[in-house]
Short mmCIF file of C-alpha atoms in Angstrom, two decimals:
data_model
loop_
_atom_site.label_atom_id
_atom_site.label_comp_id
_atom_site.label_asym_id
_atom_site.label_seq_id
_atom_site.Cartn_x
_atom_site.Cartn_y
_atom_site.Cartn_z
CA MET V 27 19.65 -47.99 -44.12
CA ASN V 28 21.97 -45.01 -44.45
CA HIS V 29 19.54 -42.95 -42.36
CA THR V 30 19.56 -45.61 -39.63
CA ARG V 31 23.37 -45.69 -39.55
CA THR V 32 23.52 -41.90 -39.33
CA LEU V 33 21.05 -41.90 -36.42
CA LEU V 34 23.05 -44.54 -34.54
CA ILE V 35 26.30 -42.63 -35.03
CA THR V 36 24.64 -39.42 -33.78
CA ILE V 37 23.34 -41.17 -30.64
CA LEU V 38 26.78 -42.72 -29.99
CA LEU V 39 28.51 -39.34 -30.26
CA ALA V 40 25.93 -37.76 -27.94
CA CYS V 41 26.54 -40.49 -25.36
CA LEU V 42 30.29 -39.96 -25.56
CA ALA V 43 29.91 -36.17 -25.12
CA ALA V 44 27.44 -36.38 -22.21
CA PRO V 45 30.06 -37.01 -19.45
CA ALA V 46 32.08 -33.98 -20.53
CA VAL V 47 28.98 -31.76 -20.50
CA ALA V 48 28.01 -33.07 -17.07
CA GLN V 49 31.53 -32.40 -15.75
CA ASP V 50 31.39 -28.82 -17.05
CA ALA V 51 28.11 -28.33 -15.18
CA VAL V 52 29.66 -29.62 -11.94
CA ASP V 53 32.68 -27.35 -12.31
CA THR V 54 30.48 -24.22 -12.71
CA GLU V 55 30.91 -21.72 -9.86
CA PRO V 56 27.90 -21.81 -7.48
CA ILE V 57 25.83 -18.68 -7.01
CA ASP V 58 26.90 -16.82 -3.86
CA LEU V 59 23.66 -15.99 -2.08
CA SER V 60 25.54 -13.81 0.42
CA GLU V 61 26.88 -11.54 -2.33
CA HIS V 62 24.14 -8.95 -1.75
CA ALA V 63 25.09 -8.50 1.90
CA SER V 64 28.78 -8.04 1.03
CA LEU V 65 28.26 -5.24 -1.50
CA SER V 66 29.83 -1.88 -0.75
CA PHE V 67 27.57 0.43 1.24
CA GLY V 68 25.34 2.54 -0.98
CA THR V 69 25.30 0.17 -3.96
CA LYS V 70 22.13 0.30 -6.07
CA GLY V 71 19.63 -2.36 -5.02
CA GLN V 72 20.69 -2.68 -1.38
CA TRP V 73 18.13 -2.82 1.44
CA TYR V 74 18.77 -1.92 5.07
CA TRP V 75 16.52 -2.00 8.12
CA GLY V 76 17.22 0.14 11.14
CA VAL V 77 16.12 1.39 14.53
CA ALA V 78 16.76 4.85 15.91
CA GLY V 79 15.86 7.20 18.71
CA GLY V 80 15.70 10.97 18.68
CA ALA V 81 14.66 14.13 20.47
CA ALA V 82 13.49 17.50 19.15
CA PHE V 83 13.66 20.69 21.15
CA GLY V 84 11.55 23.74 20.42
CA GLU V 85 10.14 26.70 22.31
CA GLY V 86 8.60 25.22 25.47
CA ASP V 87 8.03 21.69 24.10
CA GLN V 88 10.12 18.58 23.53
CA HIS V 89 9.32 15.69 21.18
CA TYR V 90 10.86 12.23 21.69
CA THR V 91 10.71 9.42 19.14
CA THR V 92 11.60 5.79 18.53
CA ARG V 93 11.76 4.78 14.86
CA PHE V 94 11.85 1.69 12.68
CA ASN V 95 13.35 2.47 9.27
CA LEU V 96 13.62 0.77 5.87
CA HIS V 97 16.28 2.05 3.46
CA HIS V 98 16.44 1.12 -0.24
CA PHE V 99 19.17 2.38 -2.58
CA VAL V 100 17.45 3.09 -5.89
CA ALA V 101 20.76 4.36 -7.32
CA ASP V 102 24.32 4.33 -6.10
CA ASP V 103 24.54 6.54 -2.97
CA PHE V 104 20.87 7.62 -3.29
CA GLU V 105 18.20 6.00 -1.13
CA VAL V 106 14.48 6.09 -0.53
CA ASN V 107 13.50 5.42 3.08
CA PHE V 108 10.31 4.60 4.97
CA THR V 109 9.83 5.26 8.69
CA PHE V 110 7.32 4.02 11.25
CA ALA V 111 7.66 5.96 14.50
CA GLY V 112 6.23 6.25 17.97
CA TRP V 113 6.24 9.61 19.75
CA TYR V 114 6.02 11.14 23.20
CA PHE V 115 5.20 14.86 23.33
CA ASP V 116 6.26 16.80 26.43
CA GLN V 117 4.20 19.96 26.04
CA GLU V 118 4.04 23.23 27.93
CA GLN V 119 0.51 23.86 29.17
CA LEU V 120 -1.24 26.97 27.89
CA PRO V 121 -3.14 29.42 30.16
CA ASN V 122 -6.45 28.01 28.83
CA GLY V 123 -5.51 24.52 30.04
CA GLU V 124 -4.51 23.08 26.67
CA GLY V 125 -1.15 21.39 26.33
CA ASP V 126 -1.38 17.95 27.93
CA ASP V 127 1.50 15.57 27.34
CA THR V 128 0.54 12.85 24.89
CA PHE V 129 1.66 9.98 22.66
CA GLY V 130 1.46 9.59 18.89
CA GLY V 131 2.41 7.52 15.87
CA SER V 132 3.56 8.43 12.38
CA PHE V 133 4.52 7.15 8.94
CA SER V 134 7.04 9.02 6.79
CA PHE V 135 8.99 8.61 3.59
CA GLY V 136 12.04 10.47 2.44
CA PHE V 137 15.22 10.62 0.39
CA ARG V 138 18.90 10.58 1.26
CA TRP V 139 21.83 11.50 -0.93
CA HIS V 140 25.14 10.24 0.41
CA PHE V 141 27.21 12.98 -1.20
CA VAL V 142 30.38 11.62 0.43
CA SER V 143 30.51 7.82 0.41
CA LYS V 144 33.66 6.06 1.60
CA GLU V 145 34.28 2.41 2.43
CA THR V 146 33.65 2.82 6.16
CA TRP V 147 31.68 6.09 6.43
CA SER V 148 29.40 8.47 4.56
CA LEU V 149 27.83 11.92 4.81
CA TYR V 150 24.31 12.56 3.56
CA LEU V 151 21.61 15.15 2.99
CA ASP V 152 18.13 14.04 4.10
CA THR V 153 14.61 15.26 3.39
CA GLY V 154 11.14 13.82 3.77
CA ILE V 155 7.56 14.22 4.93
CA GLY V 156 5.09 12.17 6.94
CA VAL V 157 1.69 12.08 8.61
CA MET V 158 1.10 11.75 12.34
CA GLY V 159 -1.78 11.11 14.71
CA SER V 160 -1.72 11.83 18.45
CA GLY V 161 -3.93 11.44 21.50
CA GLU V 162 -4.08 15.19 22.17
CA ASP V 163 -3.53 18.34 20.11
CA VAL V 164 0.08 18.80 18.98
CA PRO V 165 1.20 21.48 19.43
CA PRO V 166 -1.23 22.79 22.08
CA GLY V 167 -4.17 24.52 20.40
CA GLY V 168 -3.63 22.63 17.18
CA THR V 169 -5.06 19.29 16.03
CA GLU V 170 -4.52 15.57 16.58
CA PHE V 171 -3.58 15.05 12.91
CA ASN V 172 -0.45 16.68 11.52
CA PHE V 173 2.18 16.61 8.80
CA LEU V 174 5.89 16.09 9.54
CA PRO V 175 8.23 17.68 6.96
CA ARG V 176 11.94 17.44 7.69
CA ALA V 177 15.33 18.36 6.27
CA GLY V 178 18.75 17.70 7.67
CA ILE V 179 22.26 16.33 7.42
CA GLY V 180 23.86 13.24 8.88
CA GLY V 181 26.39 10.48 8.51
CA THR V 182 26.92 6.75 8.76
CA MET V 183 29.90 4.80 10.08
CA GLN V 184 30.73 1.11 9.82
CA LEU V 185 30.40 -0.79 13.09
CA PHE V 186 33.47 -2.98 13.71
CA ASP V 187 34.00 -5.55 10.91
CA SER V 188 30.29 -5.99 10.15
CA ASN V 189 28.13 -4.48 7.41
CA ALA V 190 26.01 -2.71 10.02
CA ARG V 191 26.23 1.06 10.24
CA LEU V 192 25.88 3.68 12.95
CA ASP V 193 23.48 6.40 11.74
CA LEU V 194 23.72 9.90 13.26
CA GLY V 195 22.09 13.16 12.22
CA VAL V 196 20.50 16.50 12.95
CA ALA V 197 17.40 17.88 11.22
CA TRP V 198 14.78 20.58 11.15
CA HIS V 199 11.66 19.02 12.71
CA HIS V 200 8.30 20.61 11.88
CA VAL V 201 4.77 19.73 13.02
CA SER V 202 1.66 21.39 11.59
CA ASN V 203 -1.68 20.53 10.02
CA ALA V 204 -1.13 22.69 6.90
CA THR V 205 -4.23 24.75 7.81
CA ILE V 206 -6.59 21.85 6.99
CA SER V 207 -8.64 23.02 10.00
CA GLY V 208 -8.23 26.70 9.22
CA SER V 209 -5.42 29.18 9.68
CA ASP V 210 -6.52 29.97 13.26
CA ASP V 211 -6.09 26.32 14.31
CA ASN V 212 -2.52 25.68 13.17
CA PRO V 213 0.10 26.67 15.76
CA ALA V 214 3.10 25.03 14.12
CA PHE V 215 6.02 23.54 16.03
CA ASP V 216 9.58 24.00 14.79
CA GLY V 217 12.53 22.38 16.50
CA VAL V 218 15.96 20.86 16.09
CA MET V 219 15.91 17.05 16.01
CA ILE V 220 18.98 15.01 16.90
CA TYR V 221 18.93 11.25 16.37
CA ALA V 222 21.07 8.13 16.50
CA GLY V 223 20.47 4.62 15.27
CA VAL V 224 21.77 1.49 13.59
CA MET V 225 21.34 0.28 9.97
CA VAL V 226 21.66 -3.44 9.09
CA PRO V 227 21.64 -4.91 5.54
CA PHE V 228 19.24 -7.69 4.57
#
């Protein structure tokens, strides 16, 4: 009998406490799903997508590109990025007839360190490498498959009151096949690439 009375008292106390527990649950602050987008630029864990255009100028040839970029901050102010790009190669024709203008596509990955990171702007060092295929030899006398190492410097700037960023930079742009077809079939291209684009958080 004593056990039954104890059980009934326990149930009664639980029923009396239930409304207070339920009220505490209602008063709990909801999770802000937009918190990620409002984080300061360069915070670890952020993702950005972006589009950009650029042009590289070397001896006799010009390379033009349109890029789609993904940026992921793996640490504060340090990002890994992935780039899918389309290319147009304006090439100077060689005396042997090689050097037709052509199109290409590439995939690259790289790293950026935003060594100066303020609320509305940043400066960064950039490096990376990629692979590229083209419809004709690039540069003339080379091959249709090449590697794309790069290194440069740039900056970002907040656009108006949004979290989007203007992305500007200049880089060393190199195209060669790393002698995979032999040292006599690797006329490398070196140029200065300038680019501009937009980065948007997601």
